[in-house]
Short mmCIF file of C-alpha atoms in Angstrom, two decimals:
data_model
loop_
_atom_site.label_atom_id
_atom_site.label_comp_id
_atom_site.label_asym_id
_atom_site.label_seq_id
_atom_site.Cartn_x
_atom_site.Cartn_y
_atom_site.Cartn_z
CA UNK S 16 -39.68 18.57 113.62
CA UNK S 17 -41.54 21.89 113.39
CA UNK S 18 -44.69 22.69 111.11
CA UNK S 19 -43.18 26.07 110.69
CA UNK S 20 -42.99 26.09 106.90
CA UNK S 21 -43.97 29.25 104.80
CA UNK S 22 -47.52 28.77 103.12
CA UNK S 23 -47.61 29.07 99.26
CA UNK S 24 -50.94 30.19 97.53
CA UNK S 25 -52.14 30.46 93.98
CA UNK S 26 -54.26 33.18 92.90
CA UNK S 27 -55.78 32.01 89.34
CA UNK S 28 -57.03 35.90 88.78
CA UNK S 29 -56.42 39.48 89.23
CA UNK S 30 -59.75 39.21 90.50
CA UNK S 31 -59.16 36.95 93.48
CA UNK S 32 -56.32 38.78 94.77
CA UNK S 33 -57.94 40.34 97.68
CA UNK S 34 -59.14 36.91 99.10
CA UNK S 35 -55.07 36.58 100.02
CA UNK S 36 -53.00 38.77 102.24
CA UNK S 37 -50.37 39.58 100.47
CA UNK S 38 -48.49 42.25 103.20
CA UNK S 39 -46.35 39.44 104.59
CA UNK S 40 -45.84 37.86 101.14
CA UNK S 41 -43.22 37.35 98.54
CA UNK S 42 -45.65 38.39 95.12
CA UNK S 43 -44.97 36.55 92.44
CA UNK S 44 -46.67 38.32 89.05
CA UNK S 45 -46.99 35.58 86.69
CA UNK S 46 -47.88 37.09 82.49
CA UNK S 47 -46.31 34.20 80.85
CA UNK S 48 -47.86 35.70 77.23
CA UNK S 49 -46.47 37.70 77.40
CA UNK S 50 -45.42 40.51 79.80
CA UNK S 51 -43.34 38.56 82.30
CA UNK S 52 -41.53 36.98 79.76
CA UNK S 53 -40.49 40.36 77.82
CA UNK S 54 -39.50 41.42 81.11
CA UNK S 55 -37.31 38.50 82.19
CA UNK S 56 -35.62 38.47 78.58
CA UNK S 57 -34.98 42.33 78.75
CA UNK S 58 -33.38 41.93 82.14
CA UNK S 59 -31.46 39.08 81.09
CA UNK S 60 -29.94 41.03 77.81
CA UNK S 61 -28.42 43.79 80.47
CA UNK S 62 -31.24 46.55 80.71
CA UNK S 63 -30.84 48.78 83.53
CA UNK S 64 -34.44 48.65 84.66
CA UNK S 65 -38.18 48.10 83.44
CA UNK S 66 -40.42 50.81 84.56
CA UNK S 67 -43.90 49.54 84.37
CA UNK S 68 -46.92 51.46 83.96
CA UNK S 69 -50.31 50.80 83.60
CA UNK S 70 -51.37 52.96 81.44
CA UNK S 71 -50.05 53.65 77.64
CA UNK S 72 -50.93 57.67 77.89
CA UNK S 73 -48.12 57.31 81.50
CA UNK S 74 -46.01 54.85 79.01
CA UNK S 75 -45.63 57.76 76.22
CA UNK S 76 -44.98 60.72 78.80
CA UNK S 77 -42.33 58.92 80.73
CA UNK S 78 -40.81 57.78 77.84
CA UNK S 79 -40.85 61.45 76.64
CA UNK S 80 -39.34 63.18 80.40
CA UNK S 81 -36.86 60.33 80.20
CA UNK S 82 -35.71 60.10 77.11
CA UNK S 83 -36.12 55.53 77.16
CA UNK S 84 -37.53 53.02 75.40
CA UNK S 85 -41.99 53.06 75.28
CA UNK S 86 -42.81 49.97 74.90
CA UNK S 87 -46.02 47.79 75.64
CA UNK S 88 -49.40 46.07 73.76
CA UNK S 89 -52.91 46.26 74.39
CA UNK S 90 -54.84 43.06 73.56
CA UNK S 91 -51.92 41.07 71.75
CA UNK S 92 -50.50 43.90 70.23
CA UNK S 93 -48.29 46.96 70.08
CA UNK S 94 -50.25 49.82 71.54
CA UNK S 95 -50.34 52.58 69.08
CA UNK S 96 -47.79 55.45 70.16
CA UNK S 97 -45.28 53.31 71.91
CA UNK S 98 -42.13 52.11 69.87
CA UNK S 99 -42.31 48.76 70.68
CA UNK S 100 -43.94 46.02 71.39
CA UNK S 101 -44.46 42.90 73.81
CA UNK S 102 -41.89 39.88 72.06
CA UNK S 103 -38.93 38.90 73.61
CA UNK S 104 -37.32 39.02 70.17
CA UNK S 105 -37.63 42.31 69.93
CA UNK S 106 -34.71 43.18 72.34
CA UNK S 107 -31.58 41.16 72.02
CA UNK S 108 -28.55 42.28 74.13
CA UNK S 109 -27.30 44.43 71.59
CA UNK S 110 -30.33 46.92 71.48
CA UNK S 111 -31.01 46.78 74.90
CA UNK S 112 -28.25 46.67 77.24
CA UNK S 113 -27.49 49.47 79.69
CA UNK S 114 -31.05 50.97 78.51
CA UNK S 115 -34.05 51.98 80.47
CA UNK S 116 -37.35 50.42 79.23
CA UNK S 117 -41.12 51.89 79.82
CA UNK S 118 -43.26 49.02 79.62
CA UNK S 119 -46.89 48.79 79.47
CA UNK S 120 -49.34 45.67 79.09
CA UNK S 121 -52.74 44.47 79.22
CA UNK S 122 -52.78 42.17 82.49
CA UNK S 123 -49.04 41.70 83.70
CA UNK S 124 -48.15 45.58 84.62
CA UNK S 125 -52.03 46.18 85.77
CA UNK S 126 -51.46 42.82 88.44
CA UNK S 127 -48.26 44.61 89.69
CA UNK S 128 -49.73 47.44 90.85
CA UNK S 129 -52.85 46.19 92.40
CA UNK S 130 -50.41 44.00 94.27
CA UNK S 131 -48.93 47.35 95.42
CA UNK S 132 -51.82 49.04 96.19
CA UNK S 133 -52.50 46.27 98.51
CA UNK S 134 -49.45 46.42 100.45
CA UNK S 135 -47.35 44.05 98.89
CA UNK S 136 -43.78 44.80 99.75
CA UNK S 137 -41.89 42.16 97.86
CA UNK S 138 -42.95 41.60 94.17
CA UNK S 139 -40.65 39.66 91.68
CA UNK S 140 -41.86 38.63 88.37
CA UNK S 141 -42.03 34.73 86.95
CA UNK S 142 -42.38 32.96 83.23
CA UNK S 143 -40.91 30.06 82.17
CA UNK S 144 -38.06 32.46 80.72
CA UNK S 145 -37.00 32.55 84.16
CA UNK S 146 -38.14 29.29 85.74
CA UNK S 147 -35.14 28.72 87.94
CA UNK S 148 -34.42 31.81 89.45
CA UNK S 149 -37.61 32.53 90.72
CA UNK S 150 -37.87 29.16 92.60
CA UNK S 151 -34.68 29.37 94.06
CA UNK S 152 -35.37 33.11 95.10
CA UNK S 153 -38.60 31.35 96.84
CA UNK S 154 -37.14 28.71 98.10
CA UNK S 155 -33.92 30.53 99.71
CA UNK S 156 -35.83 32.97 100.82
CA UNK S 157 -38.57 31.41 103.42
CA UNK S 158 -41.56 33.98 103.45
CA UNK S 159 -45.06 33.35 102.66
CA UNK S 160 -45.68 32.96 98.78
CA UNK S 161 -48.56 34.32 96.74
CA UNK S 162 -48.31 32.79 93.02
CA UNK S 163 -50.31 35.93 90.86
CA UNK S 164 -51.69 34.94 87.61
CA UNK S 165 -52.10 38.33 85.45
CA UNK S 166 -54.77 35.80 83.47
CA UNK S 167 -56.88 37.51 80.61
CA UNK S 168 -59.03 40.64 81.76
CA UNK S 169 -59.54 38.26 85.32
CA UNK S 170 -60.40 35.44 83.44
CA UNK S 171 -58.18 32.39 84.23
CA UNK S 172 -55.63 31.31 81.81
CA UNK S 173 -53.99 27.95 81.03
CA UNK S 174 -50.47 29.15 80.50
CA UNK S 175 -50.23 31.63 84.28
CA UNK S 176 -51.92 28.43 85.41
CA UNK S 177 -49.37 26.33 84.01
CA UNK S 178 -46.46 28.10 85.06
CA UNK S 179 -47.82 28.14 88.86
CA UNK S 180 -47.92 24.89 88.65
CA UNK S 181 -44.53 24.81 88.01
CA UNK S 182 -43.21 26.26 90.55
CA UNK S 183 -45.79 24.14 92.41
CA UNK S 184 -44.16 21.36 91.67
CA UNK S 185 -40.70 22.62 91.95
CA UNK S 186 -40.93 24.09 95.72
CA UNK S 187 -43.78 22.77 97.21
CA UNK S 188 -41.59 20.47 99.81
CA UNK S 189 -40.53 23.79 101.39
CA UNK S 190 -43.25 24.97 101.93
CA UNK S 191 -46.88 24.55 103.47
CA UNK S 192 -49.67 24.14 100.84
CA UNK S 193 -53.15 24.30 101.84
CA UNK S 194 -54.73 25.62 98.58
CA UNK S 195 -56.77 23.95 96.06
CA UNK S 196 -55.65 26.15 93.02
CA UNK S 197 -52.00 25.39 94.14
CA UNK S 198 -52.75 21.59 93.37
CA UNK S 199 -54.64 22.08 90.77
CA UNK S 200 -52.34 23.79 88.43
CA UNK S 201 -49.67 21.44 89.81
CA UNK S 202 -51.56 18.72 88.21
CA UNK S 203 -52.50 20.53 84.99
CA UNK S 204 -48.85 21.28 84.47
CA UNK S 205 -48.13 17.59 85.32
CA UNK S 206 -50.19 16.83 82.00
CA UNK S 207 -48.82 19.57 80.44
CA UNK S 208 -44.77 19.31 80.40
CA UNK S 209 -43.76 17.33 78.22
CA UNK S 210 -44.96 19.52 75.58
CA UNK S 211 -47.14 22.64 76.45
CA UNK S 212 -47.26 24.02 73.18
CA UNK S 213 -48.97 21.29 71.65
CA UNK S 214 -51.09 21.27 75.40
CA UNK S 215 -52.00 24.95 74.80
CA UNK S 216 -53.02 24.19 71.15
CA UNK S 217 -55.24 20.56 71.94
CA UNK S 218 -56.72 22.21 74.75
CA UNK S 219 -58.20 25.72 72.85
CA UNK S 220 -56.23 27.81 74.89
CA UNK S 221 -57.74 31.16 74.31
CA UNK S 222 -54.31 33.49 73.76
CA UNK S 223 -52.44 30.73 71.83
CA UNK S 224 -55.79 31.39 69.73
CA UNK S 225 -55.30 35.38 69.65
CA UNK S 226 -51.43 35.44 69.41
CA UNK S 227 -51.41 32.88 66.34
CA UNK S 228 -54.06 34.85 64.59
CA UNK S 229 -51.03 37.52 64.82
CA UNK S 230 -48.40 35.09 63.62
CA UNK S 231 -46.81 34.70 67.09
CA UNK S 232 -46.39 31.04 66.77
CA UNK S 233 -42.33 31.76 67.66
CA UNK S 234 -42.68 33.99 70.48
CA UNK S 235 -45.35 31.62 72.19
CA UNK S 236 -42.88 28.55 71.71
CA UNK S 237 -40.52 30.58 73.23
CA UNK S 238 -42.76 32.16 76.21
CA UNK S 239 -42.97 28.41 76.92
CA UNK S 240 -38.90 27.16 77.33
CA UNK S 241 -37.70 27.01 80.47
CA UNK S 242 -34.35 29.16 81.81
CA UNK S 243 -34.18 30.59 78.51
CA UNK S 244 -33.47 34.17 80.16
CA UNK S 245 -32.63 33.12 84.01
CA UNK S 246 -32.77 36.45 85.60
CA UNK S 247 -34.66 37.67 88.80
CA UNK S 248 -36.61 40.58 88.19
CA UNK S 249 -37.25 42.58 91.66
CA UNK S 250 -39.54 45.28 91.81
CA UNK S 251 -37.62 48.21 93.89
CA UNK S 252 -38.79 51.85 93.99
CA UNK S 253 -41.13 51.54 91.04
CA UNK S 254 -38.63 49.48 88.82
CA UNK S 255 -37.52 45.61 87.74
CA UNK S 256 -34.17 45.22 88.02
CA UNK S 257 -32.22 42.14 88.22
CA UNK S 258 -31.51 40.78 91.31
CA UNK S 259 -29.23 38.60 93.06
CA UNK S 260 -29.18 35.27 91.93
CA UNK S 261 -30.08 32.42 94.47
CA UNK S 262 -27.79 29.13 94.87
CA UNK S 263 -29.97 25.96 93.56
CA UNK S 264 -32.94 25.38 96.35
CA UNK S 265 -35.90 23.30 94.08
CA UNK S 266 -35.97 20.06 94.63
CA UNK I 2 -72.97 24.20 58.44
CA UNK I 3 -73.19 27.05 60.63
CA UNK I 4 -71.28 27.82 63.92
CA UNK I 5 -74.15 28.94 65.57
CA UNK I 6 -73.75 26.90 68.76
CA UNK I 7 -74.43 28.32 72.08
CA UNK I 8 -71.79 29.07 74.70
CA UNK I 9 -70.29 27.32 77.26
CA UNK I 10 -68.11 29.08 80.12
CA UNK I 11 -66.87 27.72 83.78
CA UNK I 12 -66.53 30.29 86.31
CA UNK I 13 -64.31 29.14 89.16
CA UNK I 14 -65.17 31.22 91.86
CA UNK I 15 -68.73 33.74 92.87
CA UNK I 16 -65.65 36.86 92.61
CA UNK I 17 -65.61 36.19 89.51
CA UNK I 18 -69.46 35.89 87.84
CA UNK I 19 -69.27 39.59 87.37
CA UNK I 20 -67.16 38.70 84.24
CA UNK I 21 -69.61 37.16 82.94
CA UNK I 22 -73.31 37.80 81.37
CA UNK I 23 -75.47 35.70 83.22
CA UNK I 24 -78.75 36.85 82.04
CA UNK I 25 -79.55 35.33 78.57
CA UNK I 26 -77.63 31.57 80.20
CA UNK I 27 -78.68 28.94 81.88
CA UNK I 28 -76.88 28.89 84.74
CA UNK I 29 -75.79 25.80 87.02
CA UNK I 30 -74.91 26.43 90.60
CA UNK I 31 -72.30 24.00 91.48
CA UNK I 32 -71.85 23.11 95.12
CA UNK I 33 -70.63 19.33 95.32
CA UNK I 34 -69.20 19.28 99.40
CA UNK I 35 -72.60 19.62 99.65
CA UNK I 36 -74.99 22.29 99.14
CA UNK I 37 -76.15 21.19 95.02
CA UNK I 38 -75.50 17.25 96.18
CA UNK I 39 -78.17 17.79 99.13
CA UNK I 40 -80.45 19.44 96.99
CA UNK I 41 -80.87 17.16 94.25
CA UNK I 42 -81.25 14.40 97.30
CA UNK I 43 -84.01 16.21 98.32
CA UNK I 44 -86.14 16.46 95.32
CA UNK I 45 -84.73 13.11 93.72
CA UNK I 46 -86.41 11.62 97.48
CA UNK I 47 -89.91 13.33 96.68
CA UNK I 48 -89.20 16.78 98.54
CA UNK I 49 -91.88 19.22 97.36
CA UNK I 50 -89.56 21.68 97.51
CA UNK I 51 -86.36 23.61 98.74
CA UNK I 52 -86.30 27.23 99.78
CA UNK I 53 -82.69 28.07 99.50
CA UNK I 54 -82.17 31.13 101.74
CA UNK I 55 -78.39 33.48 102.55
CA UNK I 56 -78.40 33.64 106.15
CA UNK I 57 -79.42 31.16 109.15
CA UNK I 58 -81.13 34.19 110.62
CA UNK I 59 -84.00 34.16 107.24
CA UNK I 60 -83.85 29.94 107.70
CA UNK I 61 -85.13 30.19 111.01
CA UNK I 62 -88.09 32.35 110.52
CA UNK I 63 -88.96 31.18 107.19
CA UNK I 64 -89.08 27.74 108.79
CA UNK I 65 -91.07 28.75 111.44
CA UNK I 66 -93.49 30.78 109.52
CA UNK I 67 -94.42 27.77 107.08
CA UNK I 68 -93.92 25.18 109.79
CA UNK I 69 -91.09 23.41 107.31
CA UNK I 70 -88.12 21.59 107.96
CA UNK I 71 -84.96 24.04 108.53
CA UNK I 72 -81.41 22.82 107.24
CA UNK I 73 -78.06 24.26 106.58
CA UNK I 74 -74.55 24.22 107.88
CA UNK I 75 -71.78 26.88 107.96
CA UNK I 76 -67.71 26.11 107.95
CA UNK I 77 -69.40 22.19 107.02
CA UNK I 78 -70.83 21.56 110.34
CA UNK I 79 -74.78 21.99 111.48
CA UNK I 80 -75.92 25.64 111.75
CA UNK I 81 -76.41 26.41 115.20
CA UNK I 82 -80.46 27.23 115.48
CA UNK I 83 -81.57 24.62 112.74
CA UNK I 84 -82.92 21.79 112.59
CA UNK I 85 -80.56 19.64 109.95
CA UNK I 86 -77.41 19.30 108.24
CA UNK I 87 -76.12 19.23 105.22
CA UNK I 88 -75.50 15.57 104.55
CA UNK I 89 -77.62 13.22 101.78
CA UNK I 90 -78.32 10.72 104.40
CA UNK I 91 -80.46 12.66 106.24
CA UNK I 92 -82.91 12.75 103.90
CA UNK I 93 -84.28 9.63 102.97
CA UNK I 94 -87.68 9.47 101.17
CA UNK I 95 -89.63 7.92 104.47
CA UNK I 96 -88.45 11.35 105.88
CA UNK I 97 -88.46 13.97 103.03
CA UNK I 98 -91.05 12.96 100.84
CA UNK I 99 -93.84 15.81 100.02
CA UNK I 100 -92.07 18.36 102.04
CA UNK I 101 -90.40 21.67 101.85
CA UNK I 102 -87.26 22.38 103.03
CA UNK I 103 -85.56 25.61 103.80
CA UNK I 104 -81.97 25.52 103.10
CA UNK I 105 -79.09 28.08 103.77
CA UNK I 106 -74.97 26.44 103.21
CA UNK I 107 -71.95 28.57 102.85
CA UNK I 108 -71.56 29.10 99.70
CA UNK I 109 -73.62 27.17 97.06
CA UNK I 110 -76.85 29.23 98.03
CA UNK I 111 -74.88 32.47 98.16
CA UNK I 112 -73.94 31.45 94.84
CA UNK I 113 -77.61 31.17 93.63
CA UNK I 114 -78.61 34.30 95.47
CA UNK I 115 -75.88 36.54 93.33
CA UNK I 116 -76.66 35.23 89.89
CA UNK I 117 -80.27 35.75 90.57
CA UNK I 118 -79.47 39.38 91.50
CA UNK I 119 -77.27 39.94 88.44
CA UNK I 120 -80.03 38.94 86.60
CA UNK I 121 -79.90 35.06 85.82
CA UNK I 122 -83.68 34.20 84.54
CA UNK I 123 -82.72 30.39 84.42
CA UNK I 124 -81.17 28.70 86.91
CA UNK I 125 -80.36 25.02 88.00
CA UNK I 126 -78.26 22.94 90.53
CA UNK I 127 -75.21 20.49 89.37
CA UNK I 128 -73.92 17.74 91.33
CA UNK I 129 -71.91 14.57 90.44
CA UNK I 130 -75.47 12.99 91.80
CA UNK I 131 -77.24 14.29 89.11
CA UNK I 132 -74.45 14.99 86.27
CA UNK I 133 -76.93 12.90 83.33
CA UNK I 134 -79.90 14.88 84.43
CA UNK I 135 -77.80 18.33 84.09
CA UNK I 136 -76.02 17.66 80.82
CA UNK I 137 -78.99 16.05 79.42
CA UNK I 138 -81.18 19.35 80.16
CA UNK I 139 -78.14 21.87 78.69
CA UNK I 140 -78.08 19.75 75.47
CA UNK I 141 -81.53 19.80 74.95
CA UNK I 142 -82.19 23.96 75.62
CA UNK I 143 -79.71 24.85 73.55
CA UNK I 144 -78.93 27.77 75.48
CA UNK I 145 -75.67 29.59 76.51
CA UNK I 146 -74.23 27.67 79.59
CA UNK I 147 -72.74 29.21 82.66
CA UNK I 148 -71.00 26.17 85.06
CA UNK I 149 -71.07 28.40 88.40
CA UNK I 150 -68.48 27.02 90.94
CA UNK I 151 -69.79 27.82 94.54
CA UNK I 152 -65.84 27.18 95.25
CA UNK I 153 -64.81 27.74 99.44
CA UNK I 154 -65.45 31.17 100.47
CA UNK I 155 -64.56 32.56 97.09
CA UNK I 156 -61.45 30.66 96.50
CA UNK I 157 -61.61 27.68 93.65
CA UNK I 158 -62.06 24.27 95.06
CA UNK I 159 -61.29 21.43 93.34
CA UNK I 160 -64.67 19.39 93.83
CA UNK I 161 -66.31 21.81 91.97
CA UNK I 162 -64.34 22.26 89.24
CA UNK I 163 -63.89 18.60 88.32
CA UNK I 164 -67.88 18.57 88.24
CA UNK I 165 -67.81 21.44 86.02
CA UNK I 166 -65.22 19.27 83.85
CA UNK I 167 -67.60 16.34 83.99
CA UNK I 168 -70.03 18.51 82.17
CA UNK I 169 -67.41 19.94 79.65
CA UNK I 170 -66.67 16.38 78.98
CA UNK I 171 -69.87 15.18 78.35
CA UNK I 172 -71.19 18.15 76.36
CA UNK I 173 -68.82 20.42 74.89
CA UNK I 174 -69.61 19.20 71.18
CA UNK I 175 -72.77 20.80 71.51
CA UNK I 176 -71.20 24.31 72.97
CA UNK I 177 -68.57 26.61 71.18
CA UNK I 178 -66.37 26.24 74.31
CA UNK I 179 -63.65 29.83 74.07
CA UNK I 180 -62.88 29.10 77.96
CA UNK I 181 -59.88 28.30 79.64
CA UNK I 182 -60.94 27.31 82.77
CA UNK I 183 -63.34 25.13 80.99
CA UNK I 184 -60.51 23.07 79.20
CA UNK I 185 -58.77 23.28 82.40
CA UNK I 186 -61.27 21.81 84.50
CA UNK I 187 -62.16 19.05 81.71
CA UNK I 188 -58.25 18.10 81.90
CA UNK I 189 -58.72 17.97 86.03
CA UNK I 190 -61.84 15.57 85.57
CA UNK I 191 -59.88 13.19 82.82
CA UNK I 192 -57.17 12.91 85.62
CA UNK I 193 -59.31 12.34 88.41
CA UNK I 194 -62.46 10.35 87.29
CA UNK I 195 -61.03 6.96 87.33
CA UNK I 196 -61.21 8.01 90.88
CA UNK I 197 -62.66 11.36 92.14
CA UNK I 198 -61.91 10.51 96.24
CA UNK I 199 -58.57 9.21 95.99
CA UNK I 200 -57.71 12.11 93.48
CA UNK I 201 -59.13 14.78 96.25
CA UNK I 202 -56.91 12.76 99.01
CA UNK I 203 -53.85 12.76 96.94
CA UNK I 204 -54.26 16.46 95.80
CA UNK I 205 -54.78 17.34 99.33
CA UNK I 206 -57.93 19.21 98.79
CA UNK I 207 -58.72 21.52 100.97
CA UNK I 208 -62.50 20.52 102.09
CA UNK I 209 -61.89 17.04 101.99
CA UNK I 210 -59.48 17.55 104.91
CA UNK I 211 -62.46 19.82 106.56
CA UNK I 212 -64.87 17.51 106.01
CA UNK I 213 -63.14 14.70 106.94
CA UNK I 214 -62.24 16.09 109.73
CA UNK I 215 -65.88 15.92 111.35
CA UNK I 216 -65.98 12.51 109.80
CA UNK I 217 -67.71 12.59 106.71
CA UNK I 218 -65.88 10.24 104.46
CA UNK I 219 -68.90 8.93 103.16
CA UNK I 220 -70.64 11.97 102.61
CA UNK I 221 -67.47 12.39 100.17
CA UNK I 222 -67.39 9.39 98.83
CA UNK I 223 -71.40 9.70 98.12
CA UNK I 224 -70.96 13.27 96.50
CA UNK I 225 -68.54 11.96 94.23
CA UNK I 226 -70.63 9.18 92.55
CA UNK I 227 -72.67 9.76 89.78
CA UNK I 228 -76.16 9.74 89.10
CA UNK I 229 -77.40 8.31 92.33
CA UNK I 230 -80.26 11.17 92.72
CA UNK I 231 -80.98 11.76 88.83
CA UNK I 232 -83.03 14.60 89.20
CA UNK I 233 -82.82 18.32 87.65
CA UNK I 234 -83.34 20.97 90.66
CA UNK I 235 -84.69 24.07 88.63
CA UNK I 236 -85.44 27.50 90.56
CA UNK I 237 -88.51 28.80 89.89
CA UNK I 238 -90.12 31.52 91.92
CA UNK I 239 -87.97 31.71 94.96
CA UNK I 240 -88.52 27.44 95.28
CA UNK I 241 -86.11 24.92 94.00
CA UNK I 242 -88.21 22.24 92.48
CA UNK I 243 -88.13 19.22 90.07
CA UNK I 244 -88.12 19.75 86.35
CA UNK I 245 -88.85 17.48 83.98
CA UNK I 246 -85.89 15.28 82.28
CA UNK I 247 -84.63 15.83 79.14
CA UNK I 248 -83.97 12.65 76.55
CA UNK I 249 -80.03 11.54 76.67
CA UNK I 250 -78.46 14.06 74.80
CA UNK I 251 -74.44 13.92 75.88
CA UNK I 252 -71.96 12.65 74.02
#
């Protein structure tokens, strides 16, 4: 009988971010091509922890003082000095279980730590990868929710979009929803579900564009699958690790 | 045989025209709830012209120094200190005809006043009143194109983005269109136009709740229909005024 639900935002842009308060806030930091999804898939194969940086000179000395994995892109692909690169298929469970991993990226890792330097307390990360978990985190949890798109260099992006959306339309009973980009990628990932591969490619999606132009056709399919690597990266003293697991909460 | 078409990019929000080059572009101003649907009232009524000022404070003394009608409204309601609102239906022609109006709204004129000091050299105002007029004039200049969403205090609303996706829809044969929020908002407009007002009720947009509020429904409902004040509001020294139409040129 009470109005007392949480509120639940999107932020389309990297660039927005300071229009929301995100102190009292579960952050959500949403690089569905492909940061978010690496880091969901690495999780999910048994890494210790991700340590992300945002910078690939930071990437190559940590990797160097701890003896891990450098890994990261700039602009679609592997940055030049790191050992690996940005594609989930690049670290099955076999390579990377039990092992640290320095990660740097173009918009994911940068959105992370503007959400710190703005006070944000609790940041997980989302992609379709990990669909579930993170609305079932949400969900059980009850706090505020700020939905960050890492979008392209603060330009909005269909797939972030999308996947807000979908956790729009997953949680949005529980919670109160007085923001326009909330419904808007709702109803964009309404049109989109069914198939959002062939939605990313009819509607000129700019980084299906740039990642097929590097023959990432596979990895984008697979960006796009849902609970594919159903893990709940937590950010915790400057690392993702995987958290607890939630019991079912989306309606 | 050449792909030498001229650009076309939507910008959702003011915070985020810095990511874009607005000086060699035509850009539109889009302010639907109600700033760019008042304005091309106006001049489609016979105004002389509208001086679109940022604060009530310049409104008022502008108004009284040229002895002009004053107008604006902040948070959707009448500015305290002028003389109208922001609502179509208080300009008629008997009333509005061969004047000048000063004008100052939350954000659509705020809107105009950055791009102008990033450097925009062409400038125009897009409503759903005037959507032929607009798209005709961008197919015929051949220019890039900038669709400038005033949005709600910086975040995106979706008013104007489904105008912005009107014009996407109408013209983006003409444009080389490498935009995501462009394709977004055209995919918002295909869902909504059968029926812009009940899509904004259903999608619980946020300023039709505000303006409905101080009972405005038909101010909506007017904003949303096309073509009713077919007019093309260009700025041209410090003056919003009526340009001359172009020839039908959408598709």
């Amino acid at each position: 009988m009470t109005n007392s639900k949480p509120t639940l935002y999107t932020c389309l842009s990297p660039a927005l971010l300071h229009l929301y308060d995100v102190r009292d806030c579960v952050v959500v930091v949403i690089d569905v091509l492909r940061a978010t999804s690496t880091m969901a898939t690495v999780l999910y194969n048994g890494a210790k922890e991700i340590i992300p940086v945002d910078s690939v000179e930071r990437c190559i000395q940590l990797g160097r003082e701890l003896a891990c994995i450098t890994a990261g892109e700039r602009d679609g692909q592997v940055a030049p000095g790191l050992q690996y690169g940005n594609s989930s298929f690049e670290y099955p469970r076999e390579f990377i279980a039990g092992k640290t991993l320095v990660l740097t990226t173009t918009n994911g890792t940068k959105l992370l730590h503007m959400a710190l330097a703005k006070g944000a307390t609790e940041i997980i990360t989302g992609a379709f990868l990990n669909l579930s978990a993170v609305c079932d985190h949400l969900v059980s949890l009850k706090k505020n929710v700020i939905l960050g798109c890492a979008a392209w260099k603060d330009k909005p992006n269909i797939e972030d979009t999308l996947f807000a959306g979908a956790v729009v339309s997953r949680i949005k009973e529980h919670f109160s929803v007085n923001c326009d980009a909330s419904h808007m990628a709702e109803c964009l990932y309404g049109l989109a579900k069914d198939d959002m591969y062939e939605f990313m490619k009819r509607n000129d999606a700019s980084h299906y564009h740039r990642l097929t132009n590097f023959g990432l056709e596979k990895d984008i399919r697979h960006c796009l699958t849902a609970d594919q690597a159903n893990v709940l990266p937590e950010y915790v003293d400057g690392k993702l690790v995987a958290g607890p697991l939630s019991p079912k909460g989306g309606t």
